[in-house]
Short mmCIF file of C-alpha atoms in Angstrom, two decimals:
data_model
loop_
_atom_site.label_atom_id
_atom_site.label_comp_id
_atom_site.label_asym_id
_atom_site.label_seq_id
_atom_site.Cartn_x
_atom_site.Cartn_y
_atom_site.Cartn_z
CA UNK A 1 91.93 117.40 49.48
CA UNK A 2 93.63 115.10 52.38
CA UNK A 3 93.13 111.73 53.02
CA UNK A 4 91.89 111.87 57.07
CA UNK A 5 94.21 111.23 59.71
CA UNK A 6 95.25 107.94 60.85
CA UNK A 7 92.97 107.93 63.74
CA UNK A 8 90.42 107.24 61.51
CA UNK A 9 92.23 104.67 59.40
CA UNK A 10 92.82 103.20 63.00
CA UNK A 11 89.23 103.57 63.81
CA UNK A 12 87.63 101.86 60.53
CA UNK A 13 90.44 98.77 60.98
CA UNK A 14 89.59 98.51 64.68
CA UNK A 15 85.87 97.85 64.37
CA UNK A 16 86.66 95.69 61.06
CA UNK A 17 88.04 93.81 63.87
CA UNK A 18 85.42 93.95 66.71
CA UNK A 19 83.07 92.92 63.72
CA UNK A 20 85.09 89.61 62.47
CA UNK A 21 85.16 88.62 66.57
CA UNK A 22 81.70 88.85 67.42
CA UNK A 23 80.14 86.03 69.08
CA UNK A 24 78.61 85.07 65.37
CA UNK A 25 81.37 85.20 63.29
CA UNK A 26 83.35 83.64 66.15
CA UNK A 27 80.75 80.65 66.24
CA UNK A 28 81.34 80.29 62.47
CA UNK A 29 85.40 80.41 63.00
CA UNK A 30 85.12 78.07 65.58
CA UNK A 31 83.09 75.70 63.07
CA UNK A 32 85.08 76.10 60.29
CA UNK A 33 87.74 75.17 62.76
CA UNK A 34 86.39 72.03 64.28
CA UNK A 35 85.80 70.75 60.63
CA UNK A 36 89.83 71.14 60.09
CA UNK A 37 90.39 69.38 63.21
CA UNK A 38 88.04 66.41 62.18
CA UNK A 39 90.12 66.38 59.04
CA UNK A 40 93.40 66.72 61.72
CA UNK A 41 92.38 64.13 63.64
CA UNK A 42 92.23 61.43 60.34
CA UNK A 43 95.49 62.80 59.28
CA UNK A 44 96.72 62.10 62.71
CA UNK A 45 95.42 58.37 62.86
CA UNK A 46 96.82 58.04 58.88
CA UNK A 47 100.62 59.11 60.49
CA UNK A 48 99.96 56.65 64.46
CA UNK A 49 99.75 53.84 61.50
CA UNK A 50 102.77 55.40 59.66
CA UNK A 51 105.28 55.41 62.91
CA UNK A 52 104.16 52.03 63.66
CA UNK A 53 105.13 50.74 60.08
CA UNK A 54 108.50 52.04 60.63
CA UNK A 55 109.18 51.12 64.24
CA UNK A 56 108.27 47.65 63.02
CA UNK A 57 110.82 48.19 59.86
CA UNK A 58 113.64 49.48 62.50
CA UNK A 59 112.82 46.82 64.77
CA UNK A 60 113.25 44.02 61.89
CA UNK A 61 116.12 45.84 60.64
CA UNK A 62 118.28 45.58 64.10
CA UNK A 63 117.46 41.97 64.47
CA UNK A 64 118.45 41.10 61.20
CA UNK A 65 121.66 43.20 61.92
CA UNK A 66 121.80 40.88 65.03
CA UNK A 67 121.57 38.07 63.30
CA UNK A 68 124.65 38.20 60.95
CA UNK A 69 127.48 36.71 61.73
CA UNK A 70 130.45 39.87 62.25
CA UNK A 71 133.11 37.57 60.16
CA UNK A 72 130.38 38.83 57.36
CA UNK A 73 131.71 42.50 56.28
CA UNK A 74 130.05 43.34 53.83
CA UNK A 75 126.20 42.20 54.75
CA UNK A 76 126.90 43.61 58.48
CA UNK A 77 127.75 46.99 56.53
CA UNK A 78 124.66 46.71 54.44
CA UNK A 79 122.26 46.08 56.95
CA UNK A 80 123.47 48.81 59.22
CA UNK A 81 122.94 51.05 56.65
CA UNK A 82 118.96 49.74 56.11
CA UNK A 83 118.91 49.73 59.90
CA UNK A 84 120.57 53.32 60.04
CA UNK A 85 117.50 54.39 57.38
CA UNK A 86 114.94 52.39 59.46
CA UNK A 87 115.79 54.37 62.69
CA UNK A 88 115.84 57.83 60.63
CA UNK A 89 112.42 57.13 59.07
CA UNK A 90 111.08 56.60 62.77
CA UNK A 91 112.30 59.70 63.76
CA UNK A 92 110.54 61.72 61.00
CA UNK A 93 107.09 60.16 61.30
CA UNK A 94 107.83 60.72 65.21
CA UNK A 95 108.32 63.96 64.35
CA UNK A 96 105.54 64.32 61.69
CA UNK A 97 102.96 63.12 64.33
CA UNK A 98 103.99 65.44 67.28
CA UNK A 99 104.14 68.50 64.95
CA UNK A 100 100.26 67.12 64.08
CA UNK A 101 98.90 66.78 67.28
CA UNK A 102 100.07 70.42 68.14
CA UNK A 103 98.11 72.03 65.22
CA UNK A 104 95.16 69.74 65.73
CA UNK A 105 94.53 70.25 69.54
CA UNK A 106 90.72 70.42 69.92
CA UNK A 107 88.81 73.65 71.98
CA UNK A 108 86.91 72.29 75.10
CA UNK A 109 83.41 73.19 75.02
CA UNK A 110 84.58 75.54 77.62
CA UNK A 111 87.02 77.28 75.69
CA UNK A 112 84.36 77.70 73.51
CA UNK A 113 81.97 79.71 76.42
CA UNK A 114 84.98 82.30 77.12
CA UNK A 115 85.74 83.05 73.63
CA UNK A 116 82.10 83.89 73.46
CA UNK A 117 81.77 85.59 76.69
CA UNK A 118 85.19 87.34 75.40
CA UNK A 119 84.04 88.57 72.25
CA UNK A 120 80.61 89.96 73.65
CA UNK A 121 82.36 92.35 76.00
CA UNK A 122 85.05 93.13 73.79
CA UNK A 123 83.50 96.23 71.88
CA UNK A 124 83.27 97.64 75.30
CA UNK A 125 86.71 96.55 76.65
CA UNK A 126 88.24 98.14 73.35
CA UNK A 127 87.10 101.55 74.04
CA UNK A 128 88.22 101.91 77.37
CA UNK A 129 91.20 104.72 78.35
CA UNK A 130 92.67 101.28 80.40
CA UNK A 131 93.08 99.26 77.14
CA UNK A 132 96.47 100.33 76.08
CA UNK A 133 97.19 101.12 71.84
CA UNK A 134 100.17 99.03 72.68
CA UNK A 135 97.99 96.27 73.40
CA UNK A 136 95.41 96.82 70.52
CA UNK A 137 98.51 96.81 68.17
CA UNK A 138 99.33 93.66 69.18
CA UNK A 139 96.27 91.93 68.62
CA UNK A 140 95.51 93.44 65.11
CA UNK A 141 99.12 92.66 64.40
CA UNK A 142 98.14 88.67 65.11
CA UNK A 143 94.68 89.30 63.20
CA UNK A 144 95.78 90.88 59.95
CA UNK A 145 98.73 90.27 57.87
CA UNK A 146 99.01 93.20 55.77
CA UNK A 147 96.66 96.25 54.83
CA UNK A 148 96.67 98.18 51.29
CA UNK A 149 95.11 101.87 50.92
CA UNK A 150 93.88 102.78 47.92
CA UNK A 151 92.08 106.22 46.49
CA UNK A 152 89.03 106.56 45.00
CA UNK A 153 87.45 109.44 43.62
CA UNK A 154 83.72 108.44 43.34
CA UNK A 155 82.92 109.22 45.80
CA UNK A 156 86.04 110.50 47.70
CA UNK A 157 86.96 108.29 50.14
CA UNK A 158 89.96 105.71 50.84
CA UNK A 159 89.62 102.09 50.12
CA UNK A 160 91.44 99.70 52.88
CA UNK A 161 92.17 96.06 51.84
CA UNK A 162 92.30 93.80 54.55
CA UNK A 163 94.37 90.49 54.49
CA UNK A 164 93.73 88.73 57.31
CA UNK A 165 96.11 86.08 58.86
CA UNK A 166 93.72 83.19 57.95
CA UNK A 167 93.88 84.22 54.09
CA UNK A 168 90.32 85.99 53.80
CA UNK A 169 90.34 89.69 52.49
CA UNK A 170 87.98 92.19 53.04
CA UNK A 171 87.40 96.09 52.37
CA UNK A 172 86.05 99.38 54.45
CA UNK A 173 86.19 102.59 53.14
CA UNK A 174 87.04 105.72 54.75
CA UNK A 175 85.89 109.02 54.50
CA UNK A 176 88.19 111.75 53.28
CA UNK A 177 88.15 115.49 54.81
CA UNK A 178 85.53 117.48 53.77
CA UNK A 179 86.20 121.31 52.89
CA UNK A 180 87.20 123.27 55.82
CA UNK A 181 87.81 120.20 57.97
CA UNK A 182 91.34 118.77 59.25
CA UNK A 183 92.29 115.40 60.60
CA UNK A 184 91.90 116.54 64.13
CA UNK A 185 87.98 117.38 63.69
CA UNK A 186 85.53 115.38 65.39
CA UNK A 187 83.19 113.22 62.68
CA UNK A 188 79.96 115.53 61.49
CA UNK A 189 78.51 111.73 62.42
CA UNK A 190 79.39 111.95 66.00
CA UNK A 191 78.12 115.72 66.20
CA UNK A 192 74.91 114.56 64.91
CA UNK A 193 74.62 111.45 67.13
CA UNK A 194 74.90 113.19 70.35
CA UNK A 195 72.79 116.04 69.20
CA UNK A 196 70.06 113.21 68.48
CA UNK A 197 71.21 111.37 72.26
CA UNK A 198 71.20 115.07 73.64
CA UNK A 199 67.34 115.11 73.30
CA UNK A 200 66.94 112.01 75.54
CA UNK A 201 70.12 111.27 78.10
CA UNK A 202 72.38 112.86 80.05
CA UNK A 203 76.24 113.16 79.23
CA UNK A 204 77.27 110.34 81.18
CA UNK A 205 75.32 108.37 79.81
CA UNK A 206 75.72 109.76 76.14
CA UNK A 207 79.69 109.14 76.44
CA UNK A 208 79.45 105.27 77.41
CA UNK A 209 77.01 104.93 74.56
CA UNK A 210 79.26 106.54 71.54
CA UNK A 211 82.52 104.48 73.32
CA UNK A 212 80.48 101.51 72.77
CA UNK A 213 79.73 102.14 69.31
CA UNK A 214 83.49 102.43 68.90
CA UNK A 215 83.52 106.37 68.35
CA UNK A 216 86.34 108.57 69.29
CA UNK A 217 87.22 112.35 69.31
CA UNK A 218 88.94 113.58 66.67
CA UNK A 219 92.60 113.09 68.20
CA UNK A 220 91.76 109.28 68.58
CA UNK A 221 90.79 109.77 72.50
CA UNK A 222 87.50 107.35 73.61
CA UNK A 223 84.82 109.99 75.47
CA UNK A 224 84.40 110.94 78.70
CA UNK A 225 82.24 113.53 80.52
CA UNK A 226 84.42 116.53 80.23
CA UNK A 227 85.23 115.73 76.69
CA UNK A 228 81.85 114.94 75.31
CA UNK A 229 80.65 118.03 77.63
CA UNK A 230 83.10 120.30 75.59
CA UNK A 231 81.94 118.84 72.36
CA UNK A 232 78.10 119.60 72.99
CA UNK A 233 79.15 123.19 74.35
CA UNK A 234 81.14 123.62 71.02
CA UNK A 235 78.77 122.57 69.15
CA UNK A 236 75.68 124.56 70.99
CA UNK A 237 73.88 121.57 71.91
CA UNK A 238 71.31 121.97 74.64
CA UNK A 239 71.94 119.30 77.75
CA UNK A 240 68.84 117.01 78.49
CA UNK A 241 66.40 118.29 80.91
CA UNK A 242 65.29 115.09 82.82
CA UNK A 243 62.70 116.86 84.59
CA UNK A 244 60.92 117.43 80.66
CA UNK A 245 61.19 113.05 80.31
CA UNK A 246 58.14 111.53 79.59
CA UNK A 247 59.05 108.06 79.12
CA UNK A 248 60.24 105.45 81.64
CA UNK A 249 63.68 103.76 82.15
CA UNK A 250 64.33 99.50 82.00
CA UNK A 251 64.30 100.05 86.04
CA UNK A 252 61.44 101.98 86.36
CA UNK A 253 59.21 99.91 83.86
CA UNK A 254 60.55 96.37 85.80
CA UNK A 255 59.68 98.48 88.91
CA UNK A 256 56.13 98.91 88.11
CA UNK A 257 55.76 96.12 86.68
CA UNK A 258 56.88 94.03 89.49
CA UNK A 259 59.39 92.08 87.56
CA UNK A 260 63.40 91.52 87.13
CA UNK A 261 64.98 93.99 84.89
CA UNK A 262 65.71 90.52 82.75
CA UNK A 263 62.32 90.20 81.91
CA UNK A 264 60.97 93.50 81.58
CA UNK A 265 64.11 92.62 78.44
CA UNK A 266 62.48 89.83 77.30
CA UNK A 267 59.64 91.21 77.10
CA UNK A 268 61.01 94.25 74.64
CA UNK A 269 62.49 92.17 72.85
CA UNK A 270 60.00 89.75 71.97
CA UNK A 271 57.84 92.42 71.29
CA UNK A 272 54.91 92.38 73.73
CA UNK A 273 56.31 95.32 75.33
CA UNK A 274 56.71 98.13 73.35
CA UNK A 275 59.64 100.28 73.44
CA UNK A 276 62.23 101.90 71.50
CA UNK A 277 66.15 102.81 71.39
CA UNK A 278 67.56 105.39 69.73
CA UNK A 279 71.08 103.91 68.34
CA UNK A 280 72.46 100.51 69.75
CA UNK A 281 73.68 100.92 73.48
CA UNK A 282 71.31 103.33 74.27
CA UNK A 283 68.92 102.76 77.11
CA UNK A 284 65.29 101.59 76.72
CA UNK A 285 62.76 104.16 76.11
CA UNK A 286 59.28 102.98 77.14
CA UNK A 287 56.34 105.37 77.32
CA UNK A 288 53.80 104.65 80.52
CA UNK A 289 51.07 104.05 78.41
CA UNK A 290 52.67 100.83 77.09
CA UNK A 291 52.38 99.00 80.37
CA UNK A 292 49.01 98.36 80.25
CA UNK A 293 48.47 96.84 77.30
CA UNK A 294 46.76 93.33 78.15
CA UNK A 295 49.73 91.22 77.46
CA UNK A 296 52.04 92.92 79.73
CA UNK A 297 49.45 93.51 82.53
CA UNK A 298 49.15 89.16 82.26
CA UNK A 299 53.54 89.45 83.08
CA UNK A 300 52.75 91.80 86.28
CA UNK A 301 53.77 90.37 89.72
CA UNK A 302 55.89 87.98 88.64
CA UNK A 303 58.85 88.84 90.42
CA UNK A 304 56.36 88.30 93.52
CA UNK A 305 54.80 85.08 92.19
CA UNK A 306 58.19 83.57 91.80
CA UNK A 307 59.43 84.72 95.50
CA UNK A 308 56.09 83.10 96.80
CA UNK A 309 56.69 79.65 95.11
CA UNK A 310 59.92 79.30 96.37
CA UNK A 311 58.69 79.52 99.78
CA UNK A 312 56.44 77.07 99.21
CA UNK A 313 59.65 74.91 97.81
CA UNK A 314 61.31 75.81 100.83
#
């Protein structure tokens, strides 16, 4: 039995990665951060005091090499030397303090808004045909140092240690081939996803929802219509009738409704409106019947309400 390709290998480290930038685990790097920069920033003050102890010890040590008369040899000789040390020590705390002040350069609440922003869309940017493998390299390269495969047998699968750059480690596992199957096969998980997605959505909208879960074909290749269309006709999967749907869309619902597709969201996601998805990415589901339950009839018009009080405003 083979261990899989190294698409998959490729696959499991990639979304290790997408997992250790998300705008959590971000917010807790960033933190972890700051708190080394407070302790940067007392280190920094500890070596301002340092450079002015030996500017002060150079500047003593010229005068009193100014101060000696020249017919005096041997003290002129000495005190150059101290004055000689003096100026060296200056130029390593100099030196020591720059080098300081680079590493300890604080992120502007700003910064701190595009990471964010950055790592929310980045699951999506990953899996686009635009983003280049040359590219993706490049950034795992900077996030992990080193990664060690290892074989186990209960179950068979591989075990990848990852050592990232800031000295953590962590482990996924990955699946090895299965009877019959070869590194070029497309995951028995992804058959079985879209056959479930089949039931409910179109292709289109089937392919952007496996590329945003991170899934790929089994050459590696993120999916697009033609590709996911050849992998439901392979796999005999019906295509979704959309005349047979009886639920409603996030549009449709806000539609009736008479609110912003932002808070017919807020309102499935606190709960008062019921609703369902089937995986992650995957669009709202809400049956018609769920609209008129009294808390959500209290939410209707409000799109209207709001447009009415700001003409009042204005």
């Amino acid at each position: 039995m083979h261990i899989r390709g190294g698409q998959e290998r490729g696959w499991a480290v990639s979304q290790a990665l997408l997992l250790a930038l998300t705008p959590t685990a971000l917010q807790a790097a960033l933190e972890a951060y700051e708190k080394g920069s407070q302790q940067g920033s007392r280190k920094i003050e500890a070596l301002e005091l340092a450079l002015q102890q030996t500017r002060y010890e150079s500047q003593r040590a010229r005068r009193q090499f100014d101060a000696v008369e020249p017919e005096n040899r041997l003290v002129c000789a000495e005190l150059e030397k101290r004055w000689e040390q003096a100026l060296r020590a200056e130029t390593q705390a100099e030196q020591a303090l720059e080098q300081a002040r680079k590493i300890g350069a604080q992120i502007s609440q700003q910064d701190r808004m595009h990471l964010a922003a950055l790592a929310e869309d980045l699951p999506y940017v990953w899996s686009q045909e635009a983003a280049s493998v040359s590219l993706k390299k490049r950034i795992l390269r900077c996030a992990l140092t080193s990664i060690v495969a290892e074989i186990v047998e209960d179950p068979p699968r591989v075990k990848l240690l990852l050592h990232w750059a800031g000295g953590v480690h962590t482990s996924v596992f990955v699946k090895r081939n299965r009877t019959g199957e070869h590194g070029r096969c497309t995951d028995r998980e992804v058959v079985q996803l879209v056959r479930e997605l089949a039931g409910s959505y179109n292709d289109r909208v089937i392919a952007q929802v496996i590329n945003k879960l991170g899934y790929t074909t089994g050459v590696g290749n993120p999916f697009n219509l033609c590709r996911l269309q050849s992998l439901r006709n392979y796999h005999q999967i019906p295509c979704f009738d959309d005349s047979k749907r009886d639920w409603l869309t996030l549009e449709e619902t806000a539609e009736r409704l008479d609110v912003s597709q932002a808070t017919a969201r807020k309102l499935l996601q606190r709960g008062i409106l019921k609703g369902r998805q089937i995986v992650k990415y995957a669009p709202w589901m809400i049956g018609p019947d769920a609209l008129n339950t009294p808390s959500v009839s209290s939410c209707r018009g409000q799109r209207s309400n709001q447009g009415t009080q700001s003409a009042r405003v204005g």
